[in-house]
XYZ file of C-alpha atoms in Angstrom:
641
model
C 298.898 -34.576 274.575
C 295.975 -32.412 275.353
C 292.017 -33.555 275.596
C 289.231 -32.210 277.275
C 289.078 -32.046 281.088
C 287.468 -29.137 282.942
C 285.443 -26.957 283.087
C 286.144 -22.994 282.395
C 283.516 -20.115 282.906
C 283.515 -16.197 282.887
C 280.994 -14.240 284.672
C 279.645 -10.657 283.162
C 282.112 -8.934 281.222
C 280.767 -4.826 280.448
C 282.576 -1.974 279.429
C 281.469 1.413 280.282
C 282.165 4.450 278.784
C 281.645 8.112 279.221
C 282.879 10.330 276.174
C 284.677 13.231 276.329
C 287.278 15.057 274.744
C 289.919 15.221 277.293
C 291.675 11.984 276.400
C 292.399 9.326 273.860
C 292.618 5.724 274.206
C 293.080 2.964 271.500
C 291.477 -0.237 272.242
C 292.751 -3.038 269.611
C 292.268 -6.687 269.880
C 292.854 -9.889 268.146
C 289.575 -11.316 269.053
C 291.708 -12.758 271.887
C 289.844 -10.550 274.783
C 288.906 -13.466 276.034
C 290.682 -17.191 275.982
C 290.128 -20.585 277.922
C 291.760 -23.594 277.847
C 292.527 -26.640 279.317
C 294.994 -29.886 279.767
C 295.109 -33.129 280.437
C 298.676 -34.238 281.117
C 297.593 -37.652 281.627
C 297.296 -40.087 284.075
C 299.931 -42.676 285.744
C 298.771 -46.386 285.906
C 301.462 -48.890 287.547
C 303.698 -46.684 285.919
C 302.491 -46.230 282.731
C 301.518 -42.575 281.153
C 297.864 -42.749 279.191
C 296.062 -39.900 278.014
C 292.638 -39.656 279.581
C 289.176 -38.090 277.927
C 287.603 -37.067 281.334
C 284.616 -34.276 280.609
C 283.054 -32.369 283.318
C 279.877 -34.103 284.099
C 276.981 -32.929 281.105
C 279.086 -29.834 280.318
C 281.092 -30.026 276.623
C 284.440 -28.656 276.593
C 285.868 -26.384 274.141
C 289.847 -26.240 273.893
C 289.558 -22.333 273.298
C 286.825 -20.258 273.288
C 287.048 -16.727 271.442
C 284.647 -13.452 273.228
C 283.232 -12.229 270.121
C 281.122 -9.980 272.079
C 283.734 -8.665 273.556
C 286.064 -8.422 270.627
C 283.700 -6.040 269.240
C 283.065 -4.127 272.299
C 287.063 -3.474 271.727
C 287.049 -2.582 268.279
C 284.358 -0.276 268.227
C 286.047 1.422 271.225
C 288.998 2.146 268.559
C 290.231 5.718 268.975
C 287.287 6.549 270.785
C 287.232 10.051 272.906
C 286.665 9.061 276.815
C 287.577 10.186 280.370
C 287.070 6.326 281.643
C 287.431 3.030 280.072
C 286.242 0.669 282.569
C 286.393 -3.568 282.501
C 284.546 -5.603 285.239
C 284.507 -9.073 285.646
C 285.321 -12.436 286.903
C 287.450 -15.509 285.569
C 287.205 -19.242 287.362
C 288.870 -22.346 286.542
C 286.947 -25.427 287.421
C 288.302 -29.286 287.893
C 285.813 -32.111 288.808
C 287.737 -35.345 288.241
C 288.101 -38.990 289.675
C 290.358 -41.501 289.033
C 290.055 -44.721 291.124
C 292.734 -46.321 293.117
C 296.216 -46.613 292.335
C 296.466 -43.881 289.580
C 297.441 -40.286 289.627
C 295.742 -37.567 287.898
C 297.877 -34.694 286.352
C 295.750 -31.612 285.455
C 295.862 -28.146 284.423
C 293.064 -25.606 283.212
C 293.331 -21.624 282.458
C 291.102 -19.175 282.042
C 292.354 -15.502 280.626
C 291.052 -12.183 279.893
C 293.613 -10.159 277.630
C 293.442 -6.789 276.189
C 296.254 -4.730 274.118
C 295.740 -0.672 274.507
C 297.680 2.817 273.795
C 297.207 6.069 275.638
C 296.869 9.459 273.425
C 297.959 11.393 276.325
C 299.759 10.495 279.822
C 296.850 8.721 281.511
C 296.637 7.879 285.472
C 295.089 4.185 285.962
C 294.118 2.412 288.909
C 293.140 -1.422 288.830
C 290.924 -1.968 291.954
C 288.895 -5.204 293.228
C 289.543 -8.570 295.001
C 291.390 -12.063 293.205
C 290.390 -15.465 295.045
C 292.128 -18.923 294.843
C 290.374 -21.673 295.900
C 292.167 -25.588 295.969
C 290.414 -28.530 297.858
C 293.218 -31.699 298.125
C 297.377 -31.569 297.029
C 297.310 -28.960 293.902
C 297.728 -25.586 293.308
C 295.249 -22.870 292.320
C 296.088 -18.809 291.361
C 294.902 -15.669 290.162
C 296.548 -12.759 289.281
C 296.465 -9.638 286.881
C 299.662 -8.868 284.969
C 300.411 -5.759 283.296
C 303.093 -5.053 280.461
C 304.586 -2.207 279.053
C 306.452 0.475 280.646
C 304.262 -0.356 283.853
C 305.265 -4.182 283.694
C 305.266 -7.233 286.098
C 302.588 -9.584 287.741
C 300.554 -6.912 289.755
C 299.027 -9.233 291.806
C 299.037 -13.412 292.317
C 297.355 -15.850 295.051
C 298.736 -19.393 295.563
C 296.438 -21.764 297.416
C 298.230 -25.199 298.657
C 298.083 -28.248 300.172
C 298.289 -26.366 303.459
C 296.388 -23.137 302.192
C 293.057 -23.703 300.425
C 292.049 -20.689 300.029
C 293.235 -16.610 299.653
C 291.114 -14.008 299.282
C 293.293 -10.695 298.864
C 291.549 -6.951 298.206
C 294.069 -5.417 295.258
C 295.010 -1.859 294.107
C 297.353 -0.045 291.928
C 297.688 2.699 290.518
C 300.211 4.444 288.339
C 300.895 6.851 284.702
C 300.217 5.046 281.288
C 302.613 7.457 278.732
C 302.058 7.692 275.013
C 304.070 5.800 272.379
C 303.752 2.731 274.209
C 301.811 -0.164 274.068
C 300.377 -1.954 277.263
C 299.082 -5.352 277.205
C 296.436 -6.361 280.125
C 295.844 -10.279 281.316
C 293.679 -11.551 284.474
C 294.009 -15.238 284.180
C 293.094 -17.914 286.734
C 294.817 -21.144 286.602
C 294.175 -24.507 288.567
C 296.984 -27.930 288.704
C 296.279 -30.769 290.481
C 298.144 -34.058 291.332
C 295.802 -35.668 292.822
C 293.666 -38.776 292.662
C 290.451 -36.849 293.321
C 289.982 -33.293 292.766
C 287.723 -30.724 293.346
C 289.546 -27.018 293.238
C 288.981 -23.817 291.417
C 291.006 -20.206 290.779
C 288.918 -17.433 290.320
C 289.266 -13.616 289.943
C 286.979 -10.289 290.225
C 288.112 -7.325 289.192
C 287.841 -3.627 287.846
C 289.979 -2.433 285.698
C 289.898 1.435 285.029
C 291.862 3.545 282.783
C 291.115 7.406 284.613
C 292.036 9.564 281.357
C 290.036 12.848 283.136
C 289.463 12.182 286.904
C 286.336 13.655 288.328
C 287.372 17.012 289.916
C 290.161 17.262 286.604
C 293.035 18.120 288.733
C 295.374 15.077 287.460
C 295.013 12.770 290.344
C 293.464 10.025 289.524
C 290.511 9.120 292.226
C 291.955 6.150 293.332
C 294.897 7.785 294.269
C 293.124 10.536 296.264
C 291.008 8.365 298.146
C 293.133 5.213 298.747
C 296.509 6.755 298.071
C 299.417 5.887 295.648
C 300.581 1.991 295.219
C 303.515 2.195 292.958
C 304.700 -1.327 292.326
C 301.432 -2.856 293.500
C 302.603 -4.376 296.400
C 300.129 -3.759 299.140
C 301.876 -0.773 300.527
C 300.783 2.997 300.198
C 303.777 4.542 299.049
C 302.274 8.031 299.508
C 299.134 9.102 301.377
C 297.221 11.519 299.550
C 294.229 11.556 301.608
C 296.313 12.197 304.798
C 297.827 14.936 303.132
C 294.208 16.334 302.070
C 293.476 15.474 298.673
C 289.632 15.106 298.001
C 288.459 13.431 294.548
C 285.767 15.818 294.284
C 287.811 19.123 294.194
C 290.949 20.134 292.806
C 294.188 19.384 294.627
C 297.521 20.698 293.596
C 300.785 19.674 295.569
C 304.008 21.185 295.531
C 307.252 20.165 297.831
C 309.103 23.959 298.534
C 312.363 24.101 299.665
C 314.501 26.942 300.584
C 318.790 27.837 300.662
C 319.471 29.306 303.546
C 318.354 32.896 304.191
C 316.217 32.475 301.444
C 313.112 30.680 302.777
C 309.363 32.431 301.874
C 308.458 34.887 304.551
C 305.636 33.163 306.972
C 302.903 35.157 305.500
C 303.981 34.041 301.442
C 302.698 30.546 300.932
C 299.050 30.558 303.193
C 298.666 34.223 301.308
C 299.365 31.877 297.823
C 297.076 29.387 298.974
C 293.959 32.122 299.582
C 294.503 32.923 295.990
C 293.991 29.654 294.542
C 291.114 28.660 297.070
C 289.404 32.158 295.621
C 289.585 31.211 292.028
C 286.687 30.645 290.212
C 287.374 27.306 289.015
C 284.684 24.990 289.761
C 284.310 21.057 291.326
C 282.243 18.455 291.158
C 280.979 18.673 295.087
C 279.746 22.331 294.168
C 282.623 24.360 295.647
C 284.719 26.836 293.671
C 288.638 26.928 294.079
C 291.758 25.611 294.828
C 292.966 23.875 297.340
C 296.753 24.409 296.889
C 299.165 22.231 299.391
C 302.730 23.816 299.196
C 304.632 21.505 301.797
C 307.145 23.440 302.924
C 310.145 21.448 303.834
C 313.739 21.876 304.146
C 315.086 25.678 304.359
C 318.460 25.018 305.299
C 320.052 24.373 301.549
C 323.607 25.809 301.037
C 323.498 29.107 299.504
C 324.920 28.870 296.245
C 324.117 30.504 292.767
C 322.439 28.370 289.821
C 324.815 29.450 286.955
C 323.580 26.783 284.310
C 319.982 27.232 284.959
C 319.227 23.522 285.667
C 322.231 22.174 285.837
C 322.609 22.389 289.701
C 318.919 22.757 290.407
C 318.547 18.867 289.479
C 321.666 18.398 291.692
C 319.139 19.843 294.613
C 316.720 18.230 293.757
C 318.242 15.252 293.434
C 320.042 15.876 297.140
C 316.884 16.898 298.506
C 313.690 16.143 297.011
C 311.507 14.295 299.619
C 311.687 14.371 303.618
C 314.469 13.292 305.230
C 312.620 10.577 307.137
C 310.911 9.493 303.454
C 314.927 9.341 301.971
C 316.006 7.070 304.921
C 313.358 4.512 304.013
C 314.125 1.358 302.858
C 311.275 2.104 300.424
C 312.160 5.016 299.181
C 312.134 4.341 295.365
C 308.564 3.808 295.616
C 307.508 6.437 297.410
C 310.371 9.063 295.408
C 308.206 7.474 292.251
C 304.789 8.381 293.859
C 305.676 11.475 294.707
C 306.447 12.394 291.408
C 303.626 11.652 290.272
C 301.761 14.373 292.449
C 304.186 17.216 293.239
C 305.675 19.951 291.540
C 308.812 21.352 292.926
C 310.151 24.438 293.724
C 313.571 25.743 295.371
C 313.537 29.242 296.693
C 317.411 29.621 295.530
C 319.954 32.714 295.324
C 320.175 33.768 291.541
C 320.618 31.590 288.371
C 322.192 32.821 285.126
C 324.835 35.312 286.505
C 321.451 37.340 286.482
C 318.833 39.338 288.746
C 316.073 37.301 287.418
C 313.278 36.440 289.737
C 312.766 33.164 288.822
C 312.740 30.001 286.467
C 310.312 27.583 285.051
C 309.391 24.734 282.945
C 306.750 25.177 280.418
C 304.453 22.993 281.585
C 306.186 20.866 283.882
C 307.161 20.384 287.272
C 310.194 22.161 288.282
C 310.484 25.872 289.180
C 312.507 28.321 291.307
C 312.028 31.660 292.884
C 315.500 33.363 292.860
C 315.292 36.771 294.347
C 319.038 37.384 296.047
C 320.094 39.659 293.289
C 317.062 41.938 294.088
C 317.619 44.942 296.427
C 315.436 43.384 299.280
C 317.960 40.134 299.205
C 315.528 37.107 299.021
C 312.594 39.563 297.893
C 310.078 41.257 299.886
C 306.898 39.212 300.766
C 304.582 40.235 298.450
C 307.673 39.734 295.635
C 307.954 36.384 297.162
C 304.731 35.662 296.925
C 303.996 37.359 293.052
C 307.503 35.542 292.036
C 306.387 31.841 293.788
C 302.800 32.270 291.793
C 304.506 33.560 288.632
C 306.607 30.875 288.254
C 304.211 27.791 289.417
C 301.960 29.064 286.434
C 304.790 28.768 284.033
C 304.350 25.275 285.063
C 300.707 25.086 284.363
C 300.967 26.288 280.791
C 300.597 29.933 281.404
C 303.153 31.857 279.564
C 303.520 35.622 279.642
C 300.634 36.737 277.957
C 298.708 34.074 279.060
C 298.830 32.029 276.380
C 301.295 33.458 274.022
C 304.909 35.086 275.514
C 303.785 38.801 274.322
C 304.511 41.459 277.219
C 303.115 43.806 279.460
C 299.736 43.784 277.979
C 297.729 46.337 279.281
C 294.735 44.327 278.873
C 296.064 40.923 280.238
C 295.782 41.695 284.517
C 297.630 38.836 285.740
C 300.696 37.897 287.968
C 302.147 36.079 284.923
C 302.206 39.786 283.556
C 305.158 41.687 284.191
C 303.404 44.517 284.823
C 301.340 43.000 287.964
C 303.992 39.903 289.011
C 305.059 42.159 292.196
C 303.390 45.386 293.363
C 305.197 48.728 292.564
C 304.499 52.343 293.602
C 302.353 53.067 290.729
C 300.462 49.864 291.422
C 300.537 49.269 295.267
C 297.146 50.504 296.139
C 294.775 48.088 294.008
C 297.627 45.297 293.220
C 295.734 41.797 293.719
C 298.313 38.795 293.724
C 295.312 36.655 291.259
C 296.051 35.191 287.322
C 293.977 36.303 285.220
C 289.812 35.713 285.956
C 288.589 37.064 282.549
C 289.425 37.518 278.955
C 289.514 41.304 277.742
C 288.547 42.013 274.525
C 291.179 42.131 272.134
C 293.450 45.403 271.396
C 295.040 45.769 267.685
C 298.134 48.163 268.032
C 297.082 49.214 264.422
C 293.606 49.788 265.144
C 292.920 51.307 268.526
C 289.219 52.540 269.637
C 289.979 54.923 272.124
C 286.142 54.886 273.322
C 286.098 51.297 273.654
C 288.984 51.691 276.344
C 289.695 48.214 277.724
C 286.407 46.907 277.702
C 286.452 45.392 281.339
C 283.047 44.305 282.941
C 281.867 46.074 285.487
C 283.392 45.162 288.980
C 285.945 43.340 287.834
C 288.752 45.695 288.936
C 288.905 47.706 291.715
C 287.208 51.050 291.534
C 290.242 53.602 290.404
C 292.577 50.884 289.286
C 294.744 51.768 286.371
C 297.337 50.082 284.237
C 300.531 51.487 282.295
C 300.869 51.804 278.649
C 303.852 52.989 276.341
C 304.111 56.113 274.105
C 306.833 56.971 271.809
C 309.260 59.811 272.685
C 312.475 59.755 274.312
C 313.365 56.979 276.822
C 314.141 57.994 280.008
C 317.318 57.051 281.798
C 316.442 53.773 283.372
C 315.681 52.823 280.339
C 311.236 53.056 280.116
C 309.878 54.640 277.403
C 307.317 57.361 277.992
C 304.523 56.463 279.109
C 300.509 56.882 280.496
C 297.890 55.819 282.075
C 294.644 53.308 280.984
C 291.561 52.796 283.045
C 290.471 49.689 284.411
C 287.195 50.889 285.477
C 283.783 49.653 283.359
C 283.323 51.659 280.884
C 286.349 54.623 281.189
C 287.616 55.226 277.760
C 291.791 55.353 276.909
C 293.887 57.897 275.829
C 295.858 55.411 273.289
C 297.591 58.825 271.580
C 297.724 61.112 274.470
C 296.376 63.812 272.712
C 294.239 64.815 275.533
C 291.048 64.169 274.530
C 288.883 60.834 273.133
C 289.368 60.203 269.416
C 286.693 59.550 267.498
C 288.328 57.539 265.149
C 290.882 55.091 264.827
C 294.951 55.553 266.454
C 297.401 53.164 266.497
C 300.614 52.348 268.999
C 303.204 50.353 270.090
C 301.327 50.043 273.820
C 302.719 47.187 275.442
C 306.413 48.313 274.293
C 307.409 49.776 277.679
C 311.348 49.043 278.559
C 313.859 49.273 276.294
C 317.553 47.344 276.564
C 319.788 49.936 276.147
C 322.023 48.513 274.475
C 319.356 45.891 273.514
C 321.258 42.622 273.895
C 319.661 39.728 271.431
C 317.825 38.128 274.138
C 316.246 41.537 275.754
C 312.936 39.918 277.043
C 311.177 43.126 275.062
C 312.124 44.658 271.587
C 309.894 47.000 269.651
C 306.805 45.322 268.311
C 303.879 47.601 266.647
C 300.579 46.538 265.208
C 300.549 43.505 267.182
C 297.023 41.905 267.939
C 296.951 41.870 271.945
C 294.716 39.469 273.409
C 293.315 39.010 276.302
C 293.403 35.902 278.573
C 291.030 34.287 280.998
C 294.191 32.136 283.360
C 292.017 30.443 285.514
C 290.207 28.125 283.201
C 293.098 26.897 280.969
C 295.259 25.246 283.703
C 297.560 22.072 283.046
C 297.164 20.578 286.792
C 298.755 17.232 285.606
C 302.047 15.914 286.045
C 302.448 14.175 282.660
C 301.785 14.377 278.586
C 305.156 16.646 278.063
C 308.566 15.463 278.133
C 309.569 18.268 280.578
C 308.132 15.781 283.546
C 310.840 13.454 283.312
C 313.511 13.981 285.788
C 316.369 16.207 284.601
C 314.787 17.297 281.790
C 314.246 20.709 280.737
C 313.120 21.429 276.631
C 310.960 24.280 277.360
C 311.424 27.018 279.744
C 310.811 30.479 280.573
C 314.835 31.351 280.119
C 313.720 33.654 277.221
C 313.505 36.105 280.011
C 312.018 37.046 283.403
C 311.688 40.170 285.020
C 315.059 41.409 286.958
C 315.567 43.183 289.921
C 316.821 46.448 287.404
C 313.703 46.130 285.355
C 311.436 46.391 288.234
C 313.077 49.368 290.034
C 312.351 51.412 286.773
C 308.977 49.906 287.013
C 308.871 50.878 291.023
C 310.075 54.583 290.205
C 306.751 55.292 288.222
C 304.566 57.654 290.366
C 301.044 56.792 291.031
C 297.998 58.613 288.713
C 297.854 61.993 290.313
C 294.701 63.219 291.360
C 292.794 59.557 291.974
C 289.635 59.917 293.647
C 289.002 56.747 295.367
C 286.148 58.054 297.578
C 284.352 58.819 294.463
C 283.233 55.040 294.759
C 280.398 55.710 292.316
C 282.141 57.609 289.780
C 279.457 60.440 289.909
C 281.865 63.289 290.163
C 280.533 64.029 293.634
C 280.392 62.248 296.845
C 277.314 61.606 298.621
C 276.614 58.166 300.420
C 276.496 55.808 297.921
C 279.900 56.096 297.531
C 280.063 55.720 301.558
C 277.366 52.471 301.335
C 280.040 51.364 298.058
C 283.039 51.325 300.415
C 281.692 49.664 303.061
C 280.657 46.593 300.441
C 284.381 47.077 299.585
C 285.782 46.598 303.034
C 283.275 43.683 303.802
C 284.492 41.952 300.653
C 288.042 42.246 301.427
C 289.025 44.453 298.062
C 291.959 45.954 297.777
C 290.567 48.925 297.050
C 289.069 49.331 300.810
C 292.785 49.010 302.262
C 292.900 52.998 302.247
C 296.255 53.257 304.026
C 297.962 50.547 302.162
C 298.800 47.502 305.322
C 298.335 44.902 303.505
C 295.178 44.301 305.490
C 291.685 45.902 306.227
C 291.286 47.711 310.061
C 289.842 50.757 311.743
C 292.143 53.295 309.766
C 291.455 52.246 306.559
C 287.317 53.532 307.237
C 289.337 55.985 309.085
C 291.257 56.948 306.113
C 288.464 56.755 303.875
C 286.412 59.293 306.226
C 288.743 61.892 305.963
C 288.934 61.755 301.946
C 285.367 61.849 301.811
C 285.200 64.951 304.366
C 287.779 66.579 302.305
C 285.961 66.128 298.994
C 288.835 64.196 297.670
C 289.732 66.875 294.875
């Protein structure tokens, strides 16, 4: 039994989009964006049912009523590039209807918006805005949103009754849309009356916003760094992101650290990790450059015990530990365990894993990582290996592999803490080490092809003055098991020795260079095996990082498909690294590479020292003071042979 009654209205309806390659969304609809209806149930006379044809006064009803508009809108958005798809709007539900005495009027009317969408990639959303319900007399009005698909449930609903006539409630959630799935949005407004006059209305405003890029691009979506994250959409923050410092405008990265016992990061290791990534050269939207990294350091008090099946008992940890103590007592704790991991990475500094002395291990991307430095002969790890090994690792979980972005080692022309090579400082290394990924791409070296006048190409000032990098030779290994070896340049302009012949080639030599250790015997997973005429290539770290926690399979709890098990450095690779003597000779008070001192290359140090470089810390502290002009003084007064 259904005839016209009501009276059912939307307000302004827009989508707006900004296009951009940094996600995909699918926008498909039935031409059922937008649907009204309404029902009479009929009216009871002395106790007898008859249908009614009530109209709202001069306005013509239509049973349904398709958005054409709006149905195109959707399929023109159809696998569309964009880093927002945004709906605002309002629905309402009207009912203007008299019956005179001794009947009873039985009513309902709807009003819905619907949308069905995909995600290309793992997408943050937030739904923000404000739903009304609004009943005059016995009846019932409500608005909510509802949202299906692997984020399902009524987000939000408003009941106005006989006692209540009217709720106005403020709405936000947030959350991660995943690919392969299919999500179907509805904001409806319905009104029901019993009554034998009625005047009453649901309504709804809203914005609905897929955030596919964010605006600072660090894989928090803005809602969630300026209101915080609302899980299950129930009114409650279940983690504070702007209390913890997250700013929309520049990039954020979180990461919960704990620590076995004896193991915990040395005081100086995680504020000397977070200088580094507030001096990168990554840009923001609010005109800053950097970083802001926020390692929460937590518990430290873990029982000491090896990781034998890489993950296997890491997840156990994690699963023990992962959180605060006073967040893992709350009764909401499911929520906020679900926010969380949608914002932190995690990391355990642990004992060893593998029956190994590796340093560490890491997903590839993902969110899961450990430092495990017991096996090394400073148990735990010296700071700076702490430090190099934490860094190392948490870029294994932003995409960075080895060689940047391929697994080839020791490049000579890849300077980067993901390199072997420049993970932790070593004696050959100590005086201009820099714990930094990679800032710029070096031009490419073919092992088949090498220019020894190019050299390695670097601009000038981007390495230290003096600073040097290793490269292997062929010859006899040497006990510890490195190949022979030598010297390149990192200075603008120096040329390279590829053949160690002594002197600059003018024409083309070739060399396995980045071959440096050798397994002796070489097991079948040695992390290095001989590899000539390879194509090395340089890598610029900064600029390529994956900052969110999504889009790979290796984000889902207690799973692990790609890591960095393939091999990372051990405590017996380094020593042999560490037992390489610095370049003899180095004259680092020859600032201006004249071949003679004079005062520009006492006006270059002083620029040094001011600017904190490496280079200026003459008597190698770890930090710039009196003796290191002191230092640099007497090699100038000596001439510095």
């Amino acid at each position: 039994m259904r005839s016209p009654i009501g009276f059912v209205s939307f307000a302004a309806l827009t989508a707006l989009l900004t296009f951009d390659s940094s996600a995909q969304i699918s926008i498909t609809s039935d031409n059922r964006l937008i649907v009204a209806s309404a029902e009479n149930l009929g009216v009871a006379l002395d106790d007898e049912f008859k249908e009614t044809g009530l109209v709202y006064p001069g306005q013509p009803w239509n049973e349904s009523v398709d958005a054409s508009v709006a149905g195109v809108q959707a399929k023109a958005m159809q696998q569309s590039e964009l880093t927002s798809f945004k709906i605002t709007g309002s629905g309402r539900t009207e009912e203007d209807a008299f019956c005179g005495g001794g009947c009873t009027m039985y009513s309902n009317a709807e009003s819905r918006i619907f949308a069905e969408f995909t995600v290309a990639t793992s997408t943050p959303f937030s739904i923000i805005g404000e739903l009304h319900a609004l009943h005059v007399n016995e009846g019932v009005a409500q608005s909510e949103i509802s949202l299906s698909g692997s984020v399902t449930g009524e987000l939000y609903t408003n009941l106005a009754e006989a006692s209540k006539t009217s709720v106005t409630e403020q709405i936000m959630f947030s959350g991660t849309f995943e690919p392969e799935e299919t999500y179907y949005l509805s904001v409806g407004c319905v009104s029901h009356t019993t009554e034998t006059e009625s005047l009453g209305s649901g309504t709804a405003t809203f914005e609905f916003i897929i955030d596919a890029g964010d605006t600072d691009g660090d894989g928090l979506a803005d809602g969630w760094e300026t209101n915080g994250i609302d899980v299950n959409g129930d009114g409650t923050i279940d983690l504070d992101l702007p209390a913890m410092g997250a700013d929309p405008m520049r990039k954020d990265l979180f990461i919960e650290v704990d620590a076995m016992t004896g193991r915990a990061p040395h005081i100086s290791v995680l504020p000397a990790v977070i200088v580094a990534f507030a001096n990168s050269p990554v840009e923001n939207p609010n005109g800053t450059t950097g970083i802001t990294l926020h390692p929460v350091l937590d518990e430290i008090n873990l029982p000491l015990r090896d990781y034998p099946n890489k993950f296997t008992e890491f997840d156990q940890d994690k699963n023990a530990y992962f959180g605060t103590m006073t967040e893992r007592a709350s009764a909401n704790w499911t929520n906020i365990k679900a926010a969380r991991n949608l914002a932190f990475r995690y990391c355990i500094f642990a004992n060893t894993w593998g029956g190994t002395t590796s340093s560490g291990l890491a997903e590839l991307p993902g969110d899961d990582f450990m430092v495990t430095l017991g096996g090394w002969n400073t148990p735990g790890g010296t700071p700076n290996q702490q430090a190099g090994t934490f860094m190392h690792e948490l870029g294994h979980t932003l995409f960075l592999r080895h060689g940047g972005d391929d697994s080839i080692h020791n490049k000579p022309n890849y300077v980067s803490v993901m390199n072997y090579l420049w993970q932790t400082p070593a004696f050959w290394s100590n005086a201009f080490w820099i714990l930094d990924y990679s800032r710029i791409e070096l031009p490419s070296l073919n092992e088949a092809m090498l220019i020894e006048a190019d050299g390695l190409g670097a601009p000038m000032g981007a390495y230290p003055v003096g600073a040097y990098v290793m490269f292997g030779l062929p010859g006899t290994p040497h006990p510890n098991g490195l190949r022979q070896f030598q010297y390149a340049s990192l200075d603008h302009g120096d040329p390279v020795d590829w053949n160690n012949t002594g002197t600059i080639s003018m024409s083309a030599t070739s060399g396995d260079i980045n071959y440096l250790y050798t397994c002796t015997p070489p097991p079948a997973n040695c992390y290095q095996q001989p590899s000539p005429n390879e194509i090395l290539n340089g890598h610029d770290d900064w600029s390529v990082l994956w900052y969110h926690i999504g889009g790979h399979a290796n984000f889902s709890d207690g799973v692990h498909t790609s890591t960095t098990d393939d091999g990372e450095i051990t405590s017996e690779i380094f020593e042999a690294l560490n037992s390489i003597p610095p370049l003899p000779s180095a004259c680092y008070a020859d600032c201006d590479k004249s071949g003679s001192l004079n005062i520009f290359d006492y006006i270059c140090f002083g620029n040094a020292y001011s600017a904190n470089d490496p280079y200026a810390d003459c008597d190698g502290s770890g930090s710039l003071n009196v003796f290191d002009y002191i230092c640099f003084g007497n090699e100038y007064a000596s001439g510095c042979p």
